[in-house]
Amino acid sequence: MTPHINAQTGDFAETVLMPGDPLRAKYIAETYLENVREVTNVRNVLGFTGEYKGKPLSVMAHGMGMPSISIYAHELINFYGVKQLIRVGSCGGVDEELKLRDLIVATSASTNSAMIRDRFAGYDYAAAPDFELLKACSEAAKELDLSPRFGNILSGDLFYGSNPALLPAMQKMGVLAVEMEAAALFAIAAEFRVKALCVLTVSDHLITAEETSSEERQTSFNQMMELALETAYATTPDMADA
């Protein structure tokens, strides 16, 4: 066990889906997994392990912000042998063509946080997902007849009170959306040589001011969940081959 996870060795599958909200983790586990069991609940940050179409899969919440996801990702990788982490979360749209509930798959994550520079000797690390996961996600989207946007996002430190110059800068550089975790996840995955991906649903829009409710964010983003699950399935070995 770790200070933040009370699961036992072997309780987690090698692939973990990571929503921010513990209740979204519970929803995914109860809706999509078979033979599911709760494996961790420290601070009510819930984690579950089961099977998806016969393959082992776990889902665990990561909380809000880069410090939070950094703790859980580090412990999952280094203490529980997790090899693939797929964030499934909400984001604020920046691109004017995006609409509520549109899907985004991050091909890179810019950030205004100093966390990545701290990991990279003070330099700017290009935080990006694993290519094989990205490729599998693109193929899964075609199979599901989904059309996510692939592109750069921004992982921000501040939910309130961001620099007013940030929004026009993001628009100028073609940033699709804002969230608060992916850059840290990608950097940790790179450091420890594991795979990471980030699939998002537009829950609100910074330009139009449209937004979804907290309940909708918890239980209605099924296309994102199914895309992540199919990506995980495609990249997880069969039990007999593991």
GROMACS .gro file of N, CA, C and O in nm, residues 20 23 34-35 85 97 99 112-113 121 130 132 174 183 191 201-202 218 237 241:
model
   80
   20GLY      N    1  -1.120   1.229  -1.350
   20GLY     CA    2  -1.093   1.310  -1.233
   20GLY      C    3  -1.186   1.279  -1.118
   20GLY      O    4  -1.146   1.270  -1.002
   23LEU      N    5  -1.678   0.955  -0.865
   23LEU     CA    6  -1.808   0.900  -0.903
   23LEU      C    7  -1.813   0.865  -1.052
   23LEU      O    8  -1.889   0.777  -1.091
   34GLU      N    9  -1.703  -0.609  -1.611
   34GLU     CA   10  -1.758  -0.730  -1.552
   34GLU      C   11  -1.664  -0.777  -1.440
   34GLU      O   12  -1.545  -0.745  -1.439
   35ASN      N   13  -1.721  -0.856  -1.349
   35ASN     CA   14  -1.644  -0.910  -1.236
   35ASN      C   15  -1.567  -0.799  -1.165
   35ASN      O   16  -1.451  -0.815  -1.127
   85LEU      N   17  -0.186   0.444  -1.891
   85LEU     CA   18  -0.280   0.530  -1.819
   85LEU      C   19  -0.354   0.617  -1.920
   85LEU      O   20  -0.290   0.687  -1.999
   97GLU      N   21  -1.510   2.627  -3.331
   97GLU     CA   22  -1.591   2.526  -3.399
   97GLU      C   23  -1.635   2.414  -3.305
   97GLU      O   24  -1.723   2.334  -3.341
   99LYS      N   25  -1.825   2.220  -3.006
   99LYS     CA   26  -1.955   2.229  -2.941
   99LYS      C   27  -1.953   2.143  -2.814
   99LYS      O   28  -1.867   2.057  -2.797
  112ASN      N   29   0.091   2.617  -1.855
  112ASN     CA   30   0.145   2.736  -1.789
  112ASN      C   31   0.200   2.701  -1.651
  112ASN      O   32   0.230   2.789  -1.571
  113SER      N   33   0.214   2.571  -1.626
  113SER     CA   34   0.265   2.524  -1.497
  113SER      C   35   0.416   2.511  -1.499
  113SER      O   36   0.476   2.482  -1.603
  121ALA      N   37   1.483   1.985  -1.589
  121ALA     CA   38   1.602   2.069  -1.567
  121ALA      C   39   1.580   2.215  -1.605
  121ALA      O   40   1.673   2.283  -1.649
  130ASP      N   41   0.153   0.871  -2.588
  130ASP     CA   42   0.219   0.760  -2.657
  130ASP      C   43   0.160   0.742  -2.796
  130ASP      O   44   0.037   0.743  -2.813
  132GLU      N   45   0.149   0.474  -2.998
  132GLU     CA   46   0.070   0.353  -3.020
  132GLU      C   47  -0.070   0.366  -2.962
  132GLU      O   48  -0.168   0.322  -3.022
  174GLY      N   49  -0.384   2.793  -3.203
  174GLY     CA   50  -0.465   2.679  -3.242
  174GLY      C   51  -0.488   2.577  -3.132
  174GLY      O   52  -0.514   2.459  -3.162
  183ALA      N   53  -0.070   1.739  -1.921
  183ALA     CA   54   0.074   1.764  -1.936
  183ALA      C   55   0.155   1.690  -1.829
  183ALA      O   56   0.260   1.631  -1.858
  191GLU      N   57   0.887   0.987  -1.820
  191GLU     CA   58   0.996   0.966  -1.724
  191GLU      C   59   1.011   0.819  -1.687
  191GLU      O   60   1.123   0.768  -1.675
  201THR      N   61  -1.395   1.532  -2.318
  201THR     CA   62  -1.524   1.579  -2.368
  201THR      C   63  -1.538   1.727  -2.335
  201THR      O   64  -1.506   1.769  -2.223
  202VAL      N   65  -1.584   1.805  -2.429
  202VAL     CA   66  -1.604   1.947  -2.406
  202VAL      C   67  -1.725   1.964  -2.313
  202VAL      O   68  -1.838   1.935  -2.350
  218GLN      N   69  -2.065   1.380  -1.487
  218GLN     CA   70  -2.039   1.257  -1.411
  218GLN      C   71  -2.085   1.132  -1.486
  218GLN      O   72  -2.019   1.029  -1.482
  237PRO      N   73  -0.303  -0.701  -2.381
  237PRO     CA   74  -0.292  -0.842  -2.422
  237PRO      C   75  -0.405  -0.927  -2.363
  237PRO      O   76  -0.462  -0.893  -2.259
  241ASP      N   77  -0.205  -1.439  -2.285
  241ASP     CA   78  -0.077  -1.391  -2.338
  241ASP      C   79  -0.003  -1.302  -2.240
  241ASP      O   80   0.113  -1.267  -2.263
   0.00000   0.00000   0.00000
